[in-house]
GROMACS .gro file of C-alpha atoms in nm:
model
  442
    1UNK     CA    1  13.648   8.444  13.095
    2UNK     CA    2  13.706   8.096  13.012
    3UNK     CA    3  13.742   7.969  12.670
    4UNK     CA    4  13.412   7.733  12.717
    5UNK     CA    5  13.208   8.013  12.858
    6UNK     CA    6  13.286   8.227  12.578
    7UNK     CA    7  13.199   7.949  12.345
    8UNK     CA    8  12.847   7.959  12.442
    9UNK     CA    9  12.791   8.317  12.483
   10UNK     CA   10  12.964   8.386  12.103
   11UNK     CA   11  12.658   8.450  11.888
   12UNK     CA   12  12.703   8.360  11.513
   13UNK     CA   13  12.638   8.594  11.288
   14UNK     CA   14  12.289   8.606  11.135
   15UNK     CA   15  12.219   8.363  10.859
   16UNK     CA   16  12.231   8.546  10.506
   17UNK     CA   17  12.488   8.794  10.626
   18UNK     CA   18  12.776   8.851  10.395
   19UNK     CA   19  13.002   9.159  10.341
   20UNK     CA   20  12.966   9.322   9.993
   21UNK     CA   21  13.225   9.232   9.742
   22UNK     CA   22  13.471   9.433   9.547
   23UNK     CA   23  13.722   9.656   9.681
   24UNK     CA   24  13.729   9.769  10.057
   25UNK     CA   25  13.666  10.128  10.086
   26UNK     CA   26  13.881  10.353  10.354
   27UNK     CA   27  13.544  10.544  10.436
   28UNK     CA   28  13.352  10.250  10.545
   29UNK     CA   29  13.663  10.105  10.767
   30UNK     CA   30  13.719  10.439  10.905
   31UNK     CA   31  13.321  10.485  11.004
   32UNK     CA   32  13.265  10.137  11.142
   33UNK     CA   33  13.597  10.157  11.340
   34UNK     CA   34  13.487  10.493  11.471
   35UNK     CA   35  13.144  10.322  11.595
   36UNK     CA   36  13.324  10.016  11.739
   37UNK     CA   37  13.634  10.166  11.884
   38UNK     CA   38  13.383  10.424  12.055
   39UNK     CA   39  13.156  10.144  12.208
   40UNK     CA   40  13.405   9.944  12.327
   41UNK     CA   41  13.586  10.236  12.493
   42UNK     CA   42  13.219  10.400  12.653
   43UNK     CA   43  12.991  10.114  12.660
   44UNK     CA   44  12.723  10.365  12.796
   45UNK     CA   45  12.718  10.520  12.449
   46UNK     CA   46  12.550  10.225  12.297
   47UNK     CA   47  12.183  10.363  12.300
   48UNK     CA   48  12.289  10.643  12.086
   49UNK     CA   49  12.343  10.414  11.811
   50UNK     CA   50  12.099  10.123  11.879
   51UNK     CA   51  11.920  10.180  11.541
   52UNK     CA   52  12.220   9.983  11.348
   53UNK     CA   53  12.204   9.598  11.248
   54UNK     CA   54  12.483   9.381  11.173
   55UNK     CA   55  12.385   9.443  10.797
   56UNK     CA   56  12.476   9.806  10.811
   57UNK     CA   57  12.856   9.708  10.839
   58UNK     CA   58  13.089   9.625  10.535
   59UNK     CA   59  13.353   9.441  10.698
   60UNK     CA   60  13.281   9.105  10.880
   61UNK     CA   61  13.488   9.164  11.171
   62UNK     CA   62  13.330   9.461  11.268
   63UNK     CA   63  12.970   9.294  11.193
   64UNK     CA   64  13.069   9.056  11.450
   65UNK     CA   65  13.160   9.252  11.692
   66UNK     CA   66  12.837   9.467  11.658
   67UNK     CA   67  12.681   9.151  11.661
   68UNK     CA   68  12.831   9.045  11.983
   69UNK     CA   69  12.790   9.365  12.174
   70UNK     CA   70  12.415   9.422  12.063
   71UNK     CA   71  12.310   9.071  12.173
   72UNK     CA   72  12.486   9.119  12.517
   73UNK     CA   73  12.287   9.445  12.564
   74UNK     CA   74  11.959   9.285  12.457
   75UNK     CA   75  12.021   8.980  12.692
   76UNK     CA   76  12.121   9.284  12.977
   77UNK     CA   77  12.434   9.136  13.020
   78UNK     CA   78  12.631   9.451  12.960
   79UNK     CA   79  12.974   9.454  12.784
   80UNK     CA   80  13.306   9.558  12.842
   81UNK     CA   81  13.619   9.564  12.578
   82UNK     CA   82  13.785   9.240  12.714
   83UNK     CA   83  13.434   9.065  12.733
   84UNK     CA   84  13.362   9.137  12.352
   85UNK     CA   85  13.719   9.031  12.286
   86UNK     CA   86  13.681   8.684  12.463
   87UNK     CA   87  13.376   8.617  12.299
   88UNK     CA   88  13.477   8.711  11.954
   89UNK     CA   89  13.813   8.516  11.997
   90UNK     CA   90  13.600   8.199  12.087
   91UNK     CA   91  13.435   8.231  11.751
   92UNK     CA   92  13.710   8.310  11.544
   93UNK     CA   93  14.035   8.121  11.722
   94UNK     CA   94  14.203   8.126  11.347
   95UNK     CA   95  14.179   8.503  11.358
   96UNK     CA   96  14.150   8.659  11.675
   97UNK     CA   97  14.135   9.002  11.762
   98UNK     CA   98  14.460   9.042  11.916
   99UNK     CA   99  14.526   9.299  12.224
  100UNK     CA  100  14.690   9.509  11.959
  101UNK     CA  101  14.406   9.499  11.751
  102UNK     CA  102  14.153   9.607  12.018
  103UNK     CA  103  14.388   9.878  12.168
  104UNK     CA  104  14.364  10.016  11.788
  105UNK     CA  105  14.009  10.009  11.759
  106UNK     CA  106  13.982  10.152  12.121
  107UNK     CA  107  14.195  10.457  11.991
  108UNK     CA  108  13.993  10.524  11.718
  109UNK     CA  109  13.678  10.653  11.950
  110UNK     CA  110  13.520  10.987  11.901
  111UNK     CA  111  13.204  11.029  12.136
  112UNK     CA  112  13.081  11.380  11.929
  113UNK     CA  113  13.123  11.189  11.576
  114UNK     CA  114  12.955  10.849  11.708
  115UNK     CA  115  12.583  10.905  11.606
  116UNK     CA  116  12.696  11.081  11.268
  117UNK     CA  117  12.946  10.802  11.158
  118UNK     CA  118  12.622  10.535  11.253
  119UNK     CA  119  12.410  10.767  11.042
  120UNK     CA  120  12.661  10.762  10.763
  121UNK     CA  121  12.688  10.346  10.765
  122UNK     CA  122  12.292  10.338  10.751
  123UNK     CA  123  12.301  10.554  10.449
  124UNK     CA  124  12.562  10.329  10.276
  125UNK     CA  125  12.404  10.038  10.370
  126UNK     CA  126  12.075  10.215  10.202
  127UNK     CA  127  12.221  10.316   9.880
  128UNK     CA  128  12.384   9.972   9.835
  129UNK     CA  129  12.039   9.807   9.865
  130UNK     CA  130  11.902  10.061   9.638
  131UNK     CA  131  12.169   9.967   9.382
  132UNK     CA  132  12.098   9.607   9.402
  133UNK     CA  133  11.760   9.624   9.339
  134UNK     CA  134  11.806   9.853   9.031
  135UNK     CA  135  12.047   9.611   8.904
  136UNK     CA  136  11.778   9.358   8.949
  137UNK     CA  137  11.499   9.536   8.796
  138UNK     CA  138  11.707   9.643   8.509
  139UNK     CA  139  11.725   9.239   8.447
  140UNK     CA  140  11.362   9.180   8.503
  141UNK     CA  141  11.296   9.460   8.228
  142UNK     CA  142  11.538   9.301   8.002
  143UNK     CA  143  11.334   8.937   8.040
  144UNK     CA  144  11.031   9.141   7.941
  145UNK     CA  145  10.852   9.206   8.261
  146UNK     CA  146  10.585   9.448   8.299
  147UNK     CA  147  10.722   9.790   8.391
  148UNK     CA  148  10.453   9.840   8.658
  149UNK     CA  149  10.576   9.483   8.832
  150UNK     CA  150  10.900   9.610   8.795
  151UNK     CA  151  10.815   9.936   8.954
  152UNK     CA  152  10.624   9.773   9.270
  153UNK     CA  153  10.944   9.575   9.327
  154UNK     CA  154  11.170   9.871   9.338
  155UNK     CA  155  10.900  10.044   9.546
  156UNK     CA  156  10.917   9.756   9.780
  157UNK     CA  157  11.269   9.813   9.879
  158UNK     CA  158  11.223  10.207   9.893
  159UNK     CA  159  10.956  10.138  10.172
  160UNK     CA  160  11.144   9.946  10.368
  161UNK     CA  161  11.439  10.199  10.413
  162UNK     CA  162  11.471  10.410  10.732
  163UNK     CA  163  11.258  10.184  10.929
  164UNK     CA  164  11.550  10.127  11.181
  165UNK     CA  165  11.362  10.289  11.479
  166UNK     CA  166  11.298  10.078  11.825
  167UNK     CA  167  10.926   9.925  11.834
  168UNK     CA  168  10.969   9.845  12.183
  169UNK     CA  169  10.997  10.092  12.459
  170UNK     CA  170  11.116   9.977  12.837
  171UNK     CA  171  10.851  10.047  13.066
  172UNK     CA  172  10.984  10.360  13.206
  173UNK     CA  173  10.994  10.533  12.873
  174UNK     CA  174  10.632  10.473  12.870
  175UNK     CA  175  10.568  10.589  13.184
  176UNK     CA  176  10.791  10.866  13.115
  177UNK     CA  177  10.574  10.996  12.802
  178UNK     CA  178  10.228  10.930  12.982
  179UNK     CA  179  10.360  11.183  13.265
  180UNK     CA  180  10.490  11.426  12.959
  181UNK     CA  181  10.158  11.422  12.844
  182UNK     CA  182   9.962  11.502  13.149
  183UNK     CA  183  10.207  11.810  13.169
  184UNK     CA  184  10.132  11.916  12.847
  185UNK     CA  185  10.500  11.828  12.680
  186UNK     CA  186  10.332  11.624  12.418
  187UNK     CA  187  10.144  11.812  12.268
  188UNK     CA  188  10.192  12.119  12.001
  189UNK     CA  189   9.970  12.416  12.080
  190UNK     CA  190   9.760  12.522  11.790
  191UNK     CA  191   9.777  12.924  11.876
  192UNK     CA  192   9.390  12.891  11.969
  193UNK     CA  193   9.351  12.899  12.315
  194UNK     CA  194   9.017  12.767  12.346
  195UNK     CA  195   9.080  12.482  12.101
  196UNK     CA  196   9.444  12.397  12.312
  197UNK     CA  197   9.216  12.380  12.633
  198UNK     CA  198   8.963  12.115  12.471
  199UNK     CA  199   9.300  11.918  12.319
  200UNK     CA  200   9.470  11.890  12.652
  201UNK     CA  201   9.741  12.116  12.503
  202UNK     CA  202   9.726  12.102  12.128
  203UNK     CA  203   9.801  11.831  11.832
  204UNK     CA  204   9.912  11.509  11.983
  205UNK     CA  205  10.274  11.379  11.945
  206UNK     CA  206  10.276  11.011  11.808
  207UNK     CA  207   9.933  11.081  11.635
  208UNK     CA  208   9.769  11.150  11.325
  209UNK     CA  209   9.554  11.484  11.347
  210UNK     CA  210   9.300  11.551  11.043
  211UNK     CA  211   9.187  11.894  10.970
  212UNK     CA  212   8.898  11.889  10.721
  213UNK     CA  213   8.695  12.133  10.507
  214UNK     CA  214   8.574  12.236  10.189
  215UNK     CA  215   8.773  12.394   9.938
  216UNK     CA  216   8.885  12.766  10.024
  217UNK     CA  217   8.781  12.737  10.352
  218UNK     CA  218   9.117  12.807  10.500
  219UNK     CA  219   9.274  12.478  10.558
  220UNK     CA  220   9.627  12.616  10.475
  221UNK     CA  221   9.544  12.933  10.672
  222UNK     CA  222   9.494  12.727  10.976
  223UNK     CA  223   9.801  12.516  10.910
  224UNK     CA  224  10.004  12.832  10.885
  225UNK     CA  225   9.872  12.951  11.251
  226UNK     CA  226   9.987  12.603  11.364
  227UNK     CA  227  10.335  12.616  11.194
  228UNK     CA  228  10.387  12.982  11.324
  229UNK     CA  229  10.303  12.853  11.682
  230UNK     CA  230  10.553  12.568  11.652
  231UNK     CA  231  10.833  12.786  11.519
  232UNK     CA  232  10.788  13.023  11.792
  233UNK     CA  233  10.874  12.750  12.042
  234UNK     CA  234  11.182  12.661  11.862
  235UNK     CA  235  11.041  12.347  11.698
  236UNK     CA  236  11.104  12.179  11.364
  237UNK     CA  237  10.823  12.140  11.082
  238UNK     CA  238  10.828  11.940  10.785
  239UNK     CA  239  10.606  12.077  10.528
  240UNK     CA  240  10.475  11.871  10.264
  241UNK     CA  241  10.305  12.141  10.066
  242UNK     CA  242  10.144  11.966   9.764
  243UNK     CA  243   9.840  12.221   9.681
  244UNK     CA  244  10.003  12.528   9.751
  245UNK     CA  245  10.362  12.656   9.653
  246UNK     CA  246  10.595  12.759   9.933
  247UNK     CA  247  10.614  13.105   9.794
  248UNK     CA  248  10.236  13.160   9.776
  249UNK     CA  249  10.241  13.043  10.145
  250UNK     CA  250  10.504  13.311  10.239
  251UNK     CA  251  10.353  13.557  10.066
  252UNK     CA  252  10.027  13.523  10.260
  253UNK     CA  253  10.248  13.510  10.542
  254UNK     CA  254  10.376  13.869  10.445
  255UNK     CA  255  10.059  13.971  10.382
  256UNK     CA  256   9.918  13.928  10.721
  257UNK     CA  257  10.232  14.054  10.893
  258UNK     CA  258  10.209  14.363  10.683
  259UNK     CA  259   9.808  14.346  10.709
  260UNK     CA  260   9.792  14.417  10.334
  261UNK     CA  261   9.541  14.202  10.166
  262UNK     CA  262   9.733  13.990   9.868
  263UNK     CA  263   9.503  14.158   9.611
  264UNK     CA  264   9.604  14.496   9.690
  265UNK     CA  265  10.005  14.382   9.713
  266UNK     CA  266   9.968  14.230   9.368
  267UNK     CA  267   9.800  14.528   9.225
  268UNK     CA  268  10.052  14.817   9.346
  269UNK     CA  269  10.353  14.625   9.458
  270UNK     CA  270  10.501  14.714   9.096
  271UNK     CA  271  10.413  15.088   9.080
  272UNK     CA  272  10.457  15.146   9.471
  273UNK     CA  273  10.844  15.104   9.522
  274UNK     CA  274  10.803  15.164   9.884
  275UNK     CA  275  10.570  14.881   9.924
  276UNK     CA  276  10.756  14.661   9.686
  277UNK     CA  277  11.044  14.691   9.953
  278UNK     CA  278  10.831  14.638  10.234
  279UNK     CA  279  10.711  14.315  10.106
  280UNK     CA  280  11.048  14.207  10.042
  281UNK     CA  281  11.180  14.278  10.376
  282UNK     CA  282  10.898  14.120  10.501
  283UNK     CA  283  10.971  13.806  10.314
  284UNK     CA  284  11.291  13.808  10.417
  285UNK     CA  285  11.255  13.828  10.807
  286UNK     CA  286  10.957  13.569  10.748
  287UNK     CA  287  11.228  13.338  10.602
  288UNK     CA  288  11.479  13.446  10.864
  289UNK     CA  289  11.272  13.319  11.152
  290UNK     CA  290  11.143  13.023  10.958
  291UNK     CA  291  11.503  12.887  10.819
  292UNK     CA  292  11.637  12.618  11.043
  293UNK     CA  293  11.270  12.578  11.162
  294UNK     CA  294  11.075  12.506  10.836
  295UNK     CA  295  11.128  12.235  10.557
  296UNK     CA  296  10.919  12.259  10.245
  297UNK     CA  297  10.878  11.934   9.985
  298UNK     CA  298  10.688  12.046   9.694
  299UNK     CA  299  10.766  11.756   9.512
  300UNK     CA  300  10.496  11.530   9.481
  301UNK     CA  301  10.566  11.158   9.520
  302UNK     CA  302  10.379  10.835   9.626
  303UNK     CA  303  10.306  10.818  10.032
  304UNK     CA  304  10.574  10.549  10.040
  305UNK     CA  305  10.845  10.765   9.890
  306UNK     CA  306  10.724  11.077  10.126
  307UNK     CA  307  10.755  10.861  10.455
  308UNK     CA  308  11.099  10.795  10.357
  309UNK     CA  309  11.180  11.180  10.273
  310UNK     CA  310  11.039  11.221  10.627
  311UNK     CA  311  11.248  10.940  10.779
  312UNK     CA  312  11.503  11.079  10.623
  313UNK     CA  313  11.478  11.426  10.746
  314UNK     CA  314  11.397  11.314  11.087
  315UNK     CA  315  11.753  11.138  11.098
  316UNK     CA  316  11.930  11.455  11.030
  317UNK     CA  317  11.730  11.673  11.257
  318UNK     CA  318  11.408  11.518  11.516
  319UNK     CA  319  11.094  11.650  11.379
  320UNK     CA  320  10.812  11.799  11.609
  321UNK     CA  321  10.559  11.822  11.332
  322UNK     CA  322  10.470  11.706  10.989
  323UNK     CA  323  10.218  11.916  10.756
  324UNK     CA  324  10.037  11.714  10.497
  325UNK     CA  325   9.835  11.939  10.239
  326UNK     CA  326   9.650  11.776  10.142
  327UNK     CA  327   9.569  11.409  10.227
  328UNK     CA  328   9.373  11.294   9.921
  329UNK     CA  329   9.624  11.439   9.720
  330UNK     CA  330   9.908  11.202   9.789
  331UNK     CA  331   9.934  10.893   9.540
  332UNK     CA  332  10.050  10.585   9.651
  333UNK     CA  333  10.273  10.333   9.436
  334UNK     CA  334   9.976  10.154   9.275
  335UNK     CA  335   9.879  10.405   9.037
  336UNK     CA  336   9.557  10.195   8.965
  337UNK     CA  337   9.430  10.176   9.353
  338UNK     CA  338   9.075  10.317   9.389
  339UNK     CA  339   9.053  10.625   9.549
  340UNK     CA  340   8.913  10.446   9.862
  341UNK     CA  341   9.200  10.233   9.858
  342UNK     CA  342   9.464  10.480   9.797
  343UNK     CA  343   9.333  10.716  10.078
  344UNK     CA  344   9.304  10.417  10.336
  345UNK     CA  345   9.682  10.317  10.248
  346UNK     CA  346   9.771  10.723  10.315
  347UNK     CA  347   9.632  10.737  10.615
  348UNK     CA  348   9.748  10.428  10.746
  349UNK     CA  349  10.103  10.529  10.644
  350UNK     CA  350  10.086  10.854  10.795
  351UNK     CA  351   9.932  10.726  11.153
  352UNK     CA  352  10.232  10.463  11.143
  353UNK     CA  353  10.486  10.690  11.033
  354UNK     CA  354  10.371  10.954  11.374
  355UNK     CA  355  10.392  10.638  11.610
  356UNK     CA  356  10.745  10.543  11.462
  357UNK     CA  357  10.921  10.886  11.500
  358UNK     CA  358  10.690  11.011  11.768
  359UNK     CA  359  10.607  11.335  11.606
  360UNK     CA  360  10.270  11.500  11.532
  361UNK     CA  361  10.121  11.465  11.178
  362UNK     CA  362   9.879  11.721  11.081
  363UNK     CA  363   9.693  11.615  10.764
  364UNK     CA  364   9.484  11.866  10.593
  365UNK     CA  365   9.151  11.689  10.448
  366UNK     CA  366   8.890  11.780  10.179
  367UNK     CA  367   8.525  11.715  10.261
  368UNK     CA  368   8.287  11.601  10.008
  369UNK     CA  369   8.006  11.797   9.838
  370UNK     CA  370   7.740  11.656  10.078
  371UNK     CA  371   7.800  11.928  10.309
  372UNK     CA  372   7.676  12.173  10.043
  373UNK     CA  373   7.380  11.936   9.928
  374UNK     CA  374   7.247  11.957  10.314
  375UNK     CA  375   7.030  12.206  10.474
  376UNK     CA  376   7.243  12.184  10.782
  377UNK     CA  377   7.604  12.284  10.650
  378UNK     CA  378   7.791  12.171  10.955
  379UNK     CA  379   8.033  11.916  10.890
  380UNK     CA  380   8.067  11.555  11.011
  381UNK     CA  381   8.328  11.279  11.015
  382UNK     CA  382   8.135  11.098  10.738
  383UNK     CA  383   8.166  11.429  10.514
  384UNK     CA  384   8.552  11.336  10.481
  385UNK     CA  385   8.577  11.205  10.156
  386UNK     CA  386   8.666  10.858  10.114
  387UNK     CA  387   8.671  10.869  10.489
  388UNK     CA  388   8.622  10.528  10.673
  389UNK     CA  389   9.016  10.433  10.729
  390UNK     CA  390   9.077  10.809  10.795
  391UNK     CA  391   8.802  10.813  11.067
  392UNK     CA  392   8.942  10.510  11.203
  393UNK     CA  393   9.290  10.608  11.199
  394UNK     CA  394   9.273  10.957  11.299
  395UNK     CA  395   9.407  11.074  11.703
  396UNK     CA  396   9.205  11.405  11.605
  397UNK     CA  397   8.971  11.519  11.369
  398UNK     CA  398   8.899  11.862  11.367
  399UNK     CA  399   8.625  12.009  11.074
  400UNK     CA  400   8.634  12.404  10.972
  401UNK     CA  401   8.251  12.570  10.945
  402UNK     CA  402   8.212  12.915  10.844
  403UNK     CA  403   7.835  12.961  10.807
  404UNK     CA  404   7.887  13.295  10.633
  405UNK     CA  405   8.017  13.095  10.296
  406UNK     CA  406   7.700  12.952  10.264
  407UNK     CA  407   7.463  13.234  10.392
  408UNK     CA  408   7.492  13.602  10.380
  409UNK     CA  409   7.241  13.643  10.684
  410UNK     CA  410   7.533  13.481  10.867
  411UNK     CA  411   7.844  13.666  11.025
  412UNK     CA  412   8.131  13.645  10.722
  413UNK     CA  413   8.381  13.660  11.004
  414UNK     CA  414   8.260  13.357  11.211
  415UNK     CA  415   8.457  13.056  11.178
  416UNK     CA  416   8.384  12.725  11.376
  417UNK     CA  417   8.626  12.448  11.447
  418UNK     CA  418   8.471  12.099  11.562
  419UNK     CA  419   8.630  11.885  11.731
  420UNK     CA  420   8.450  11.577  11.592
  421UNK     CA  421   8.706  11.305  11.734
  422UNK     CA  422   8.926  11.327  12.013
  423UNK     CA  423   9.124  10.998  12.169
  424UNK     CA  424   9.242  11.189  12.454
  425UNK     CA  425   8.942  11.421  12.574
  426UNK     CA  426   8.627  11.550  12.516
  427UNK     CA  427   8.472  11.689  12.187
  428UNK     CA  428   8.325  12.022  12.114
  429UNK     CA  429   8.307  12.350  11.877
  430UNK     CA  430   8.531  12.689  11.910
  431UNK     CA  431   8.460  12.989  11.744
  432UNK     CA  432   8.728  13.230  11.615
  433UNK     CA  433   8.732  13.521  11.369
  434UNK     CA  434   8.818  13.468  10.999
  435UNK     CA  435   8.973  13.791  10.819
  436UNK     CA  436   8.873  13.714  10.452
  437UNK     CA  437   9.124  14.002  10.340
  438UNK     CA  438   9.435  13.827  10.473
  439UNK     CA  439   9.317  13.502  10.448
  440UNK     CA  440   9.417  13.436  10.822
  441UNK     CA  441   9.239  13.383  11.155
  442UNK     CA  442   9.251  13.604  11.460
   0.00000   0.00000   0.00000
């Protein structure tokens, strides 16, 4: 490539970029060499690490090489080691990338370690951002700024972390996802066949599904049923369980598996050694089944922080399902926000997260007391507490109704799931059996 042609193609680093000061850590240098060296040797692997930006690099030379590579890919020009070298040298005639330096970089290639190296670069950059923001926050506090104002500034940088997924999809990708939807691949079965038939296969990936009911109706029990189904298909679940402890969930699973009610287990486990051992063995079997497939998060935090945790976990291992128990319980950064505004922000964040990560988000939600004040107890969408934004954001709304809960004349085992909103298909009502003693659906 001629020098003047290379100069025309050579993109300058974005304004505002600057390598961090201080010592140059060996680890950062090694990680960046793996990323750049592997791409210069295997350009086709660019899509594996296309979430990186120049700001993720510690060294200016590596950042500039990355910028050249990503610019060429974005402009559909393709690249090779020699092309990148020519463009780089046109911009840096005083400190060119020599042939020996180029060969050294290429010798650092590691196809297997490429993705992990990129994740570590991203994580290191995020730690630098947080450290910088915390230093700024300390200065603000020393100047007498209100603590809530300082906290909001810190949360802004927290909310910006781990939002590196691509927002623009090539058309071929969109077509493939559409075909997957027709084949049912983009839906997670709930385990209730009649319900899955209405839903074209189950809970939609890339969508927010809301499951509403009054307290003690069996919302978490239904979530357990869905999680069992995902685990059986070797899927991965992130369960933000803020209303019920993880050990309670496992105990209820053990109760269901043993066919022994929880109150019986509590009363007799200490006296009946055989029952105690059976419960312990069952808990361990369930844990072994769920290990590697379910991650529990019991630390209540603002939805902005929860979203960061989910993104971080998705980076480590792609998620299939996120369960949130329950939607109205989650706080937001602004502790003084009215309930309607708070729930709306939670709803919008969960919907955005589902679309960004292309996962199914299953949010349990409380219904208002209006249900119990009516003669007809069948719930409707407006019964969702602070529901305006939730109704708008949700791709799917399921409402649980147990007539026997309100009237002794009704069948106590009858439960109805009302599909009251379904963006991709029909609505309807599905009946299933509720086993009160085992707190589970049959």
